[in-house]
mmCIF file of C-alpha atoms in Angstrom:
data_model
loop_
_atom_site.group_PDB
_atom_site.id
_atom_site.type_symbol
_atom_site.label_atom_id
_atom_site.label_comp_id
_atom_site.label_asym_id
_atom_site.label_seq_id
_atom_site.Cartn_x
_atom_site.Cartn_y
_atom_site.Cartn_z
ATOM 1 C CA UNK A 1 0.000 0.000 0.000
ATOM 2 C CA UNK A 2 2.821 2.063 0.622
ATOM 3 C CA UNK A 3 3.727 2.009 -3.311
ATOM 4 C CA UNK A 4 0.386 3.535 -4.063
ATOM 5 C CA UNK A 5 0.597 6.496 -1.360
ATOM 6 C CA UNK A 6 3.677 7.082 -3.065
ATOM 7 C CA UNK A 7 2.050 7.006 -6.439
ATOM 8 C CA UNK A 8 -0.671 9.128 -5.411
ATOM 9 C CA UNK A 9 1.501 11.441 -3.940
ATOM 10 C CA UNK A 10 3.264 12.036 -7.226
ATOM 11 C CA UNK A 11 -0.406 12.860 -9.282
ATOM 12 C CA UNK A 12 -0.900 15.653 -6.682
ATOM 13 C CA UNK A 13 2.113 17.096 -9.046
ATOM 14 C CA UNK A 14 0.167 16.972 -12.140
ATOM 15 C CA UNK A 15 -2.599 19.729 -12.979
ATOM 16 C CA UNK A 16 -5.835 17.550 -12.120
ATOM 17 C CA UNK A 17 -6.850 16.523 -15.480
ATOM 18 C CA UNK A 18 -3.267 15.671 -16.281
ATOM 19 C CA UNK A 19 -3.314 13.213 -13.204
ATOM 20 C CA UNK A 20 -7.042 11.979 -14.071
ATOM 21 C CA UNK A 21 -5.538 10.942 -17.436
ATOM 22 C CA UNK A 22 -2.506 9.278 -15.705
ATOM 23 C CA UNK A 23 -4.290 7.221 -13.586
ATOM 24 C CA UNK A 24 -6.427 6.155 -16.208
ATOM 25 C CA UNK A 25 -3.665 4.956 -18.270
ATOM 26 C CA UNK A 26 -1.896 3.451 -15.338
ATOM 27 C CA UNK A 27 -5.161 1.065 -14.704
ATOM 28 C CA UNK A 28 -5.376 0.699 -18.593
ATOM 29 C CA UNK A 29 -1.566 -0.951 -18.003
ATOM 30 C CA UNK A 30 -2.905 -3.067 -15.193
ATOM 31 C CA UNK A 31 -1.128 -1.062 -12.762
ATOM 32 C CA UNK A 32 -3.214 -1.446 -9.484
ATOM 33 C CA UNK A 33 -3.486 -3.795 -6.522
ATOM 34 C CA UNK A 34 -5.457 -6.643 -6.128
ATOM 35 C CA UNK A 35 -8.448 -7.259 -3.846
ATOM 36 C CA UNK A 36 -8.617 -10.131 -1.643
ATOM 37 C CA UNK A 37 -12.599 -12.053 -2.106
ATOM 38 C CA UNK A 38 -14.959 -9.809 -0.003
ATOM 39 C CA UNK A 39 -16.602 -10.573 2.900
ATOM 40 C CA UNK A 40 -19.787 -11.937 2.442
ATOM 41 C CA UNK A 41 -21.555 -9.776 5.101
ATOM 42 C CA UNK A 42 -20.793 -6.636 2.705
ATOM 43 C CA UNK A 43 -23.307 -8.283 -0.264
ATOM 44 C CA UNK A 44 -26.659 -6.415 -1.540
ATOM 45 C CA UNK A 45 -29.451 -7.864 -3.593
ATOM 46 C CA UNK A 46 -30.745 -4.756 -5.322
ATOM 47 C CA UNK A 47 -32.762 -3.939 -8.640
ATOM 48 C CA UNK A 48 -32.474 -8.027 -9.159
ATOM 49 C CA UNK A 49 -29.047 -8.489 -8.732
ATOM 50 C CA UNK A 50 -26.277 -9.589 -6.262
ATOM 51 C CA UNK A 51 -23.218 -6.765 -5.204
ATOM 52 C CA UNK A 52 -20.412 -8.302 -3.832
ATOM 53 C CA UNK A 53 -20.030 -5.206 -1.720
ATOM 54 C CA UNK A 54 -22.191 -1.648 -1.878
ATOM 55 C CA UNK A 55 -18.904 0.231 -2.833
ATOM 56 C CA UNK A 56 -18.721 1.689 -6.209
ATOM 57 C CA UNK A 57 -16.830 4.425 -8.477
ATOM 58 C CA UNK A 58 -18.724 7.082 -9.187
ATOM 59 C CA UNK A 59 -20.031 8.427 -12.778
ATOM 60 C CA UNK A 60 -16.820 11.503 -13.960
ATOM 61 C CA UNK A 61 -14.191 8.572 -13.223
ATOM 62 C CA UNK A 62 -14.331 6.406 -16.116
ATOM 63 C CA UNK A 63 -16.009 8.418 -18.475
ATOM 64 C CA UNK A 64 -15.400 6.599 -21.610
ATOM 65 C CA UNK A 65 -15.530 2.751 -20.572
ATOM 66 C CA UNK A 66 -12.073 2.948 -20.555
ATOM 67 C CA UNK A 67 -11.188 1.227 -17.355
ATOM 68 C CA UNK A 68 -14.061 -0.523 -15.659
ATOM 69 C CA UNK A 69 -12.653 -4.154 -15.655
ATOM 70 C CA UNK A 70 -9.217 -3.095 -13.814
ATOM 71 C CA UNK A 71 -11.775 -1.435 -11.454
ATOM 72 C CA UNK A 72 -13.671 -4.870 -10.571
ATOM 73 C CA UNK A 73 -10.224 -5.915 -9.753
ATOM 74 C CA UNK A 74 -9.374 -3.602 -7.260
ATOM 75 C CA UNK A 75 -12.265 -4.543 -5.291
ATOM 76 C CA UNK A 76 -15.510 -2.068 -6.061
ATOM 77 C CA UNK A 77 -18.541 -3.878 -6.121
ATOM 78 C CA UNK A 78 -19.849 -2.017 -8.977
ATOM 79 C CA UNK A 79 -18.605 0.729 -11.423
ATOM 80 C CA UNK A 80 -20.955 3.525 -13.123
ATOM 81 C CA UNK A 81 -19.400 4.884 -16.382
ATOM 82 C CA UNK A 82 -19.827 7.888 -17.916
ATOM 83 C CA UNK A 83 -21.060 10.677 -18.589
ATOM 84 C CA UNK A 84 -21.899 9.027 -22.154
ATOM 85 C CA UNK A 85 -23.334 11.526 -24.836
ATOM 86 C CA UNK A 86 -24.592 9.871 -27.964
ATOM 87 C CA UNK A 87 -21.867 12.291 -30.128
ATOM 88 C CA UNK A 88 -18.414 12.929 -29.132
ATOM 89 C CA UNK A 89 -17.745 16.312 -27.837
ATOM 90 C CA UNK A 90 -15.107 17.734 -26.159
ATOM 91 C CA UNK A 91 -16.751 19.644 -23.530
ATOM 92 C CA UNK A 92 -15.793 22.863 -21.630
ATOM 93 C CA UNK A 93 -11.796 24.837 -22.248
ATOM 94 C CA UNK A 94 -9.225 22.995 -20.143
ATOM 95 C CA UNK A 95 -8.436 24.499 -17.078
ATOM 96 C CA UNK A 96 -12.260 22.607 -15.965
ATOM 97 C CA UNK A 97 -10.827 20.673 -12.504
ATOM 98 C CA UNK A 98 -9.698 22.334 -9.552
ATOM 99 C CA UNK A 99 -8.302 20.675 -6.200
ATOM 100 C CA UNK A 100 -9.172 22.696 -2.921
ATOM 101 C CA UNK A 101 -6.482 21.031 -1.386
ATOM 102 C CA UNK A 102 -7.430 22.831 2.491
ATOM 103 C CA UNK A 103 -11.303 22.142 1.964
ATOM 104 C CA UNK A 104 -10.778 18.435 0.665
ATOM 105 C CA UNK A 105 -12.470 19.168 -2.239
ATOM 106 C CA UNK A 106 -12.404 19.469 -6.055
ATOM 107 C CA UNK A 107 -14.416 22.247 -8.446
ATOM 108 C CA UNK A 108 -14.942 20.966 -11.906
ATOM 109 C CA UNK A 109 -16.824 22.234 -14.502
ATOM 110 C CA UNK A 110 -15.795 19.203 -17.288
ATOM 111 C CA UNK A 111 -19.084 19.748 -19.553
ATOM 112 C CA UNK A 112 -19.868 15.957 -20.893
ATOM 113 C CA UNK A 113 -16.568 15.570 -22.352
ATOM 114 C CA UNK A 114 -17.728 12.118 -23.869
ATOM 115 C CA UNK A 115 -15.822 10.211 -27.008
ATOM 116 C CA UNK A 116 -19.656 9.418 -27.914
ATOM 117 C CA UNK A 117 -21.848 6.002 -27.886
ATOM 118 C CA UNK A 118 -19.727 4.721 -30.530
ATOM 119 C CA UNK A 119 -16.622 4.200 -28.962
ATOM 120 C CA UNK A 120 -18.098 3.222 -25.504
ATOM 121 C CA UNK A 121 -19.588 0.571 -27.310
ATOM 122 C CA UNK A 122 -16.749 -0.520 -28.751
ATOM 123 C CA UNK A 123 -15.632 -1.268 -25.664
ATOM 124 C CA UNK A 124 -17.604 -2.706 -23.953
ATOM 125 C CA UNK A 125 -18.162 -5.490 -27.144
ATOM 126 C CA UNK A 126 -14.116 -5.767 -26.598
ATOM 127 C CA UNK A 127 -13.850 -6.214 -22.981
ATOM 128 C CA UNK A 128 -17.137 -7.610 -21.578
ATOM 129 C CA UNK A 129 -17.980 -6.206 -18.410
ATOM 130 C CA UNK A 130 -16.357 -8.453 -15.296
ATOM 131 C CA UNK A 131 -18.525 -7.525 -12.551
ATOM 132 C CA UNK A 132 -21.785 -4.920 -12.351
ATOM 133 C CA UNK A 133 -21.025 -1.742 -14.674
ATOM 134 C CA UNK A 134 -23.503 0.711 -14.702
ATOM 135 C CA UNK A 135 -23.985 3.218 -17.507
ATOM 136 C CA UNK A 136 -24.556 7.213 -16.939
ATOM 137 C CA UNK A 137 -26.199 8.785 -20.234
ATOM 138 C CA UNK A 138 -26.683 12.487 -20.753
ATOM 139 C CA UNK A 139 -27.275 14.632 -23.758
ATOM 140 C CA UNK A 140 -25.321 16.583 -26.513
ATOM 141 C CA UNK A 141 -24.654 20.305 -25.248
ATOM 142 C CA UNK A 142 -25.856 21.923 -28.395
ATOM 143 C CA UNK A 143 -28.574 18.866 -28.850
ATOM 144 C CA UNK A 144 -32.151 20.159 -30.183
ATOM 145 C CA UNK A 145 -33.857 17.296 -28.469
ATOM 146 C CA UNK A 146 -32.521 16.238 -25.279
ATOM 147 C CA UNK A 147 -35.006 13.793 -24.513
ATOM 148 C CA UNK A 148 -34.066 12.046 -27.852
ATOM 149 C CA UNK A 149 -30.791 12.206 -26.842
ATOM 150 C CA UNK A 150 -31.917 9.853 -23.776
ATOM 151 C CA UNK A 151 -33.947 7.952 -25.154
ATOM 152 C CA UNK A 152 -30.619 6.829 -27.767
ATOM 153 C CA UNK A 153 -29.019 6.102 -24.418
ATOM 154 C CA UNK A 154 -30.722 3.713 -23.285
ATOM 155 C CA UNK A 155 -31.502 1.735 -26.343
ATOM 156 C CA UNK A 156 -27.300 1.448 -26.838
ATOM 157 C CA UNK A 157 -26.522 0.528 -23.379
ATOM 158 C CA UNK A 158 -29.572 -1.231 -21.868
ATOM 159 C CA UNK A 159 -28.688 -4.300 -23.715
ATOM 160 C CA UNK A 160 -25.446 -5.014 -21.601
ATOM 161 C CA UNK A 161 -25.529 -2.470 -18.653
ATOM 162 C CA UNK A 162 -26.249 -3.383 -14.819
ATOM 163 C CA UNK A 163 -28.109 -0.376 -14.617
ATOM 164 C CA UNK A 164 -28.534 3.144 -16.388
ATOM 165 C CA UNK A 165 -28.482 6.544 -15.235
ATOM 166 C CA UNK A 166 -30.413 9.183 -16.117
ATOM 167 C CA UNK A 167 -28.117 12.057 -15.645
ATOM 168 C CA UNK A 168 -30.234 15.345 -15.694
ATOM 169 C CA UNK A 169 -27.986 17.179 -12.563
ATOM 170 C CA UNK A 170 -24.797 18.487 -14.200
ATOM 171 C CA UNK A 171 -24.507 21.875 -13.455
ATOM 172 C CA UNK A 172 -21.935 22.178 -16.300
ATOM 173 C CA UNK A 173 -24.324 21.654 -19.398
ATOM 174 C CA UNK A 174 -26.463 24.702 -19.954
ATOM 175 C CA UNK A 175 -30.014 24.233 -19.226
ATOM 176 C CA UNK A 176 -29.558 20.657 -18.184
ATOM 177 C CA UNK A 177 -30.842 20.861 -14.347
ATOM 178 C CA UNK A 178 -34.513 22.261 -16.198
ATOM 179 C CA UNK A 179 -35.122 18.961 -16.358
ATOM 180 C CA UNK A 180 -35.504 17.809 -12.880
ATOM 181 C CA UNK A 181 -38.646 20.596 -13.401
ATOM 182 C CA UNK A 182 -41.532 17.921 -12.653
ATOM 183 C CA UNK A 183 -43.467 18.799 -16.070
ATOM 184 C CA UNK A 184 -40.110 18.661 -17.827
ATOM 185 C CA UNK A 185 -38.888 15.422 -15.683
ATOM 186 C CA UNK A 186 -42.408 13.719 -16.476
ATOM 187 C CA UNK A 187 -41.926 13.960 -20.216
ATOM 188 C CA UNK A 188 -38.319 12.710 -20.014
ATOM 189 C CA UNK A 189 -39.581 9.879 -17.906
ATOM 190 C CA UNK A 190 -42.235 9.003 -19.846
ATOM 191 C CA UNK A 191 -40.063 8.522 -23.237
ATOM 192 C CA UNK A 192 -37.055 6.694 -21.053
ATOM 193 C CA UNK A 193 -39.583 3.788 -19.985
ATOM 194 C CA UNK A 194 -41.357 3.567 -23.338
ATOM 195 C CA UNK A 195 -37.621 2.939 -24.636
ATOM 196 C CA UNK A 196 -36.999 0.834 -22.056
ATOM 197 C CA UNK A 197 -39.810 -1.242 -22.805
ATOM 198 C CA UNK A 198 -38.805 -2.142 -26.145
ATOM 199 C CA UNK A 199 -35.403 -4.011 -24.626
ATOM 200 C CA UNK A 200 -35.557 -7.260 -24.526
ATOM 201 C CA UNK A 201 -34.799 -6.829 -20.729
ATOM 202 C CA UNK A 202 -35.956 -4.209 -18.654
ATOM 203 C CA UNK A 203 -32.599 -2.731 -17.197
ATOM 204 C CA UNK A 204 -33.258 -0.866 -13.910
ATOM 205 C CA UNK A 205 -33.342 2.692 -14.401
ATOM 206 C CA UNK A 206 -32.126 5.188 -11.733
ATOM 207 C CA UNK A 207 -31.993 8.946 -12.123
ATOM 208 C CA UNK A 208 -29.285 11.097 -10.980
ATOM 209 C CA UNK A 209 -30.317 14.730 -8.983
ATOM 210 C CA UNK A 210 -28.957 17.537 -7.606
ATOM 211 C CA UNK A 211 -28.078 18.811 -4.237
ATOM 212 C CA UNK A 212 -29.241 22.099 -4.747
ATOM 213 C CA UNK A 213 -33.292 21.099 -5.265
ATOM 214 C CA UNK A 214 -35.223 22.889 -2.609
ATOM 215 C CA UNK A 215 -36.853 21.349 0.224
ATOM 216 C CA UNK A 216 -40.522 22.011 -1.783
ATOM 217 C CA UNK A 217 -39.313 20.069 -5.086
ATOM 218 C CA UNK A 218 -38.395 16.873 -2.980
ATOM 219 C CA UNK A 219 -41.893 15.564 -2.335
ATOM 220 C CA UNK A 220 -43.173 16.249 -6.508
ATOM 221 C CA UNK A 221 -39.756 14.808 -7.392
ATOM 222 C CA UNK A 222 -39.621 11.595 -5.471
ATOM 223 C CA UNK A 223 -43.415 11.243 -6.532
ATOM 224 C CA UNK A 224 -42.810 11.806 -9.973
ATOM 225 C CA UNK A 225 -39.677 9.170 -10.231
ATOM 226 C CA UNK A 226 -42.312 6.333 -7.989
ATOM 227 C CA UNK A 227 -44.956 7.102 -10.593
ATOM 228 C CA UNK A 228 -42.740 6.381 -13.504
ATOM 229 C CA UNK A 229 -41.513 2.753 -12.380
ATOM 230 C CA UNK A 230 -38.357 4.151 -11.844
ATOM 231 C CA UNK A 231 -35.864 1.506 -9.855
ATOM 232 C CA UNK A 232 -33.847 4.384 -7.757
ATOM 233 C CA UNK A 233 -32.146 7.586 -7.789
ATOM 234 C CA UNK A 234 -28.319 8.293 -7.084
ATOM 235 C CA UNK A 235 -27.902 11.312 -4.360
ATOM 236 C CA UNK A 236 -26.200 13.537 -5.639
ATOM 237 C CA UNK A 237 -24.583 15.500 -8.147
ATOM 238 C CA UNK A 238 -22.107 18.271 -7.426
ATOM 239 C CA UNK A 239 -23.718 21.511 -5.878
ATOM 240 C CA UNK A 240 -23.477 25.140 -6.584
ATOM 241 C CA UNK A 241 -22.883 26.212 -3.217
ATOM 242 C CA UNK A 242 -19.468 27.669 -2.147
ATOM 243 C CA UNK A 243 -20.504 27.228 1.964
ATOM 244 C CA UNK A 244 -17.777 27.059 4.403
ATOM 245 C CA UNK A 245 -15.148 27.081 1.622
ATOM 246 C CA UNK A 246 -11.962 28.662 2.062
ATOM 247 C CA UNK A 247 -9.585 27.796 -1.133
ATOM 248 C CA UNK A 248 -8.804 30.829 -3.052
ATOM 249 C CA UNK A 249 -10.228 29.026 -5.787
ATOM 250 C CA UNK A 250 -13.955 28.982 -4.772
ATOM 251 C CA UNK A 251 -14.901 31.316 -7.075
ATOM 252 C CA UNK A 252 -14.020 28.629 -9.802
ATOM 253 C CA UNK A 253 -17.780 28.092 -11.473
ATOM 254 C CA UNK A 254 -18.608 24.645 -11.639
ATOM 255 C CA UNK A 255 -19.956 21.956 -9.393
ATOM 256 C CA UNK A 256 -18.495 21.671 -6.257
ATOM 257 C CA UNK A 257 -17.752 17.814 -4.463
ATOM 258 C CA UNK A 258 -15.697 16.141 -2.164
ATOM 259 C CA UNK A 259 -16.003 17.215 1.589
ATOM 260 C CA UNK A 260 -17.719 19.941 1.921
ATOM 261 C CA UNK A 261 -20.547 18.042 -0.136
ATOM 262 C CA UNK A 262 -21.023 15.563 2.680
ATOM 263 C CA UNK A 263 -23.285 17.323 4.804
ATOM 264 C CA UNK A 264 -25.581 18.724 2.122
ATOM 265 C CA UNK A 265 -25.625 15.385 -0.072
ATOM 266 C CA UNK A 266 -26.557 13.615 3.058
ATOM 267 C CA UNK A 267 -29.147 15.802 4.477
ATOM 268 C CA UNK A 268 -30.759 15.758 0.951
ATOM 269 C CA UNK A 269 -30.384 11.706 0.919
ATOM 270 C CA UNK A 270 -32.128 11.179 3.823
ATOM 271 C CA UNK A 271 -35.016 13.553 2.934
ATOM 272 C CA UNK A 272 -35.245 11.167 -0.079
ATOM 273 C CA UNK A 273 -35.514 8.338 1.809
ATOM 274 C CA UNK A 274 -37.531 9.762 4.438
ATOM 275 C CA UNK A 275 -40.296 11.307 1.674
ATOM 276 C CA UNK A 276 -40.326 7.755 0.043
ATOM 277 C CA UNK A 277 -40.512 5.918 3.139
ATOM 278 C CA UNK A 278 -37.577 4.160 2.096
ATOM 279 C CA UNK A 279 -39.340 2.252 -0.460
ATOM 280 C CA UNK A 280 -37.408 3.614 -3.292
ATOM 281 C CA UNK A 281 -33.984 2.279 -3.461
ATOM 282 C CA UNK A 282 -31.266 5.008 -3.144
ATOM 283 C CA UNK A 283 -27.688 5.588 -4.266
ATOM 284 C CA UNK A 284 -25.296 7.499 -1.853
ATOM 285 C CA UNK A 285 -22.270 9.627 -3.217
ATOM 286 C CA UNK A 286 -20.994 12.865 -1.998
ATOM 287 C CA UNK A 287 -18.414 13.493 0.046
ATOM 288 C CA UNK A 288 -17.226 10.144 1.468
ATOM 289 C CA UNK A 289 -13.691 9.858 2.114
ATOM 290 C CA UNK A 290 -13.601 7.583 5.276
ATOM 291 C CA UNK A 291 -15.016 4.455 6.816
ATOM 292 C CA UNK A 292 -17.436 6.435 9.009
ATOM 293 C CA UNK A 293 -18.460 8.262 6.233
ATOM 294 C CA UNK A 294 -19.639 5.404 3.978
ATOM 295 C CA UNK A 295 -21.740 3.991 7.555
ATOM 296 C CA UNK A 296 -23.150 7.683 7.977
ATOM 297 C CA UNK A 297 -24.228 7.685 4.066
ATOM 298 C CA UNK A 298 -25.955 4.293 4.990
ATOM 299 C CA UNK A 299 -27.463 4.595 7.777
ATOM 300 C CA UNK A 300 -29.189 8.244 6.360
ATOM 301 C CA UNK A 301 -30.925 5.994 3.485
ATOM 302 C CA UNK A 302 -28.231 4.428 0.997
ATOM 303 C CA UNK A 303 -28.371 0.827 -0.323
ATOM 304 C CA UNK A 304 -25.337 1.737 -1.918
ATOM 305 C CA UNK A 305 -22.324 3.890 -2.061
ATOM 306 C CA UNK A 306 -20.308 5.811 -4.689
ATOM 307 C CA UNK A 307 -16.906 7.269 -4.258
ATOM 308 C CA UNK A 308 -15.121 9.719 -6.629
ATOM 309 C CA UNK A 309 -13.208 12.703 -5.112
ATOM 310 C CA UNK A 310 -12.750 11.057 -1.669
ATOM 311 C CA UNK A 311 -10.127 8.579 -4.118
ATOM 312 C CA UNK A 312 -8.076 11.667 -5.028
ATOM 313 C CA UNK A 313 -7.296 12.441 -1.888
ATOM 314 C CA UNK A 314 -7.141 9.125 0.113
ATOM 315 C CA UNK A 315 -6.294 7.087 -2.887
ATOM 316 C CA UNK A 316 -6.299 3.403 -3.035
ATOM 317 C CA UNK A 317 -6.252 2.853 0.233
ATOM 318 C CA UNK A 318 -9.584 4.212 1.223
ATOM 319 C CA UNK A 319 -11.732 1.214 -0.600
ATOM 320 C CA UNK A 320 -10.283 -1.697 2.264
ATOM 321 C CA UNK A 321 -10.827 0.624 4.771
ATOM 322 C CA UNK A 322 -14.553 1.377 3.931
ATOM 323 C CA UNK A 323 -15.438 -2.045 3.855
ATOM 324 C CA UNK A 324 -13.289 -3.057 7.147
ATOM 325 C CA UNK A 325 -15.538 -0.461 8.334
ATOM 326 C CA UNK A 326 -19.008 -2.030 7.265
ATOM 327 C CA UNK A 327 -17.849 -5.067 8.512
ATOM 328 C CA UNK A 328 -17.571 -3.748 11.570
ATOM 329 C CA UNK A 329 -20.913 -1.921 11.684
ATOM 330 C CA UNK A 330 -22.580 -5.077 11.126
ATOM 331 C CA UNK A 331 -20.745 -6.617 13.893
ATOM 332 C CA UNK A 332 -20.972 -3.769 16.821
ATOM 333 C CA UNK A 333 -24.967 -3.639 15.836
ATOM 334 C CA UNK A 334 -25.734 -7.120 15.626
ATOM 335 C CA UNK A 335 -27.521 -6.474 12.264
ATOM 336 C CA UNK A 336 -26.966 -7.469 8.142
ATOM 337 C CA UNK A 337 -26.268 -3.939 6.114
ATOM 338 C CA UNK A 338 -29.832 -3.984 4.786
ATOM 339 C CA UNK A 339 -31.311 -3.519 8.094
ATOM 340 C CA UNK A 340 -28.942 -0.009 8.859
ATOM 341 C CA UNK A 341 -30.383 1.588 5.631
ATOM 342 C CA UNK A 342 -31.993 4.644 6.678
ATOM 343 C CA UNK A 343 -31.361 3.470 10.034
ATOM 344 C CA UNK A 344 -30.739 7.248 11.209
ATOM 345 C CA UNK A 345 -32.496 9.102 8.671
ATOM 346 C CA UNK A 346 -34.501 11.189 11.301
ATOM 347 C CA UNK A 347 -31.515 12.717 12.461
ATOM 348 C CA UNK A 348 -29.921 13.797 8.965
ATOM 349 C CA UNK A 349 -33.127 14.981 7.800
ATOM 350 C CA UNK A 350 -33.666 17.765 10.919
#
């Protein structure tokens, strides 16, 4: 473990995207460690199928399929790809990722940079998925029909994905966040499960939202996403807010994660769950970075966990240690994981 500190150490010396790239190419290599079988206390039956453990890498991480397989092997229980847009594009001017090094937090403002369906697919037909891969789909920034764009998504990757994700919570896409508007998040809805329903399989659908939804929109958002048939929601996407941050780089624009999303992404998690009476299966990423972290997300209403920026700055290390830490949850309260979902919901949602 000490190699990969060390390794880690030396991408803090790269700009960020230089060091995203870099560890991208390092896994490509098969340059990683090697996970030990998990325990089998850490498994989840969820939308139909069997997690060897409820930690996975985040959507912004493996954007273009690139990588997912060397992931399994390092020991997530599931990876989510993407951002995938059904044309390549390169997204927003480079600088677009910022550490906040003092706040333990990163700024980006990446804009869908997606090599396109095509080449994910490629992929994926070359190096069959190993373990549960999800799929994140979003929509061309100067697309004239988003929902089209969506609805393309899912008919590429619902063949072969785990799961799909409806990402409508970027804040870096122009106009994208509209669509968590009920009206507008109705009509997307309604044309993602009519696609859906012509696979020959009906992948579970999730949808991805936003921190920064006001306390009002939860209840007509949750209700809309039940009404649809849709099988969970990830929670959440970057936020807007620059609160408690002291980098001098807050004023960056772009969405903000890591750390100083905890709080927020939790609170708004176990609203969720709270508002849905935890019947509707939820997805917890934000601001994890620690054992105790992962068992807070949990026990405010996650099935499941996603990690992302709490990687860059714990790096490899931080996966063994989340699970050694479930482990022991399980053991100090006498209860499976399933039982601790949501377990303290009450509290976050005050």
């Amino acid at each position: 473990m000490s190699l990969w500190r060390a390794a880690q150490a030396g991408l803090f010396l790269l700009d960020p995207e230089t060091a995203h790239e870099a560890s991208l190419r390092a896994l490509e290599a098969g340059i990683h460690p090697r996970a030990a079988p998990d325990d089998p206390r850490l498994g989840v039956d969820l939308f139909g199928l069997r997690f060897p453990n409820p930690v996975g890498v985040a959507a912004g991480y493996d954007k273009d399929a690139r990588v997912y397989n060397p992931l399994f092997a390092i020991g997530f229980g599931f990876v989510e790809a993407g951002t995938i847009t059904p044309k390549p594009q390169p997204g927003n001017p480079r600088p677009r990722s910022f550490r906040l090094i003092a706040d333990r937090g990163v700024i980006n403002r990446f804009g869908f940079n997606s090599e396109g369906h095509a080449a994910a697919l490629k992929r994926l037909a070359a190096h069959p998925p190993r373990g549960l891969l999800g799929v994140n789909i979003g929509a061309n920034k100067t697309s004239e029909d988003r929902i089209a764009d969506y609805v393309a998504g899912v008919a590429a990757f619902g063949p072969m994905a785990a799961y799909l994700t409806i990402n409508i919570s970027s804040p870096n896409t122009p106009g994208l966040r509209d669509l968590q508007a009920p009206d507008q998040l109705a009509a997307l809805l309604d044309a993602v499960m009519d696609a859906r329903a012509k696979l020959t399989r009906a992948v579970p659908v999730l949808v991805k939202l936003a921190p920064d939804l006001h306390d009002n929109d939860i209840a007509p958002t949750m209700r809309c996403l039940t009404d649809h048939g849709v099988d969970g929601a990830i929670l959440t996407n970057t936020t807007l807010s620059r609160e408690g941050i002291t980098d001098r780089r807050r004023g960056e624009t772009g969405g903000l994660s890591g750390r100083p999303l905890f709080a927020r992404s939790t609170r708004f998690l176990a609203r969720c769950f709270i508002e849905t009476g935890g019947r509707l299966p939820l997805i917890g990423v934000g601001g994890i970075d620690s054992g105790e972290t992962a068992v807070a997300k949990i026990r405010a209403g996650a099935a499941l966990v996603q990690l992302y920026t709490g990687l860059v700055y714990e790096g490899a290390g931080l996966l063994p240690a989340i699970k050694a830490a479930l482990v022991a949850e399980t053991v100090a309260s006498r209860a499976p994981l399933a039982a601790l979902v949501g377990a303290d919901a009450e509290k976050w949602a005050a």
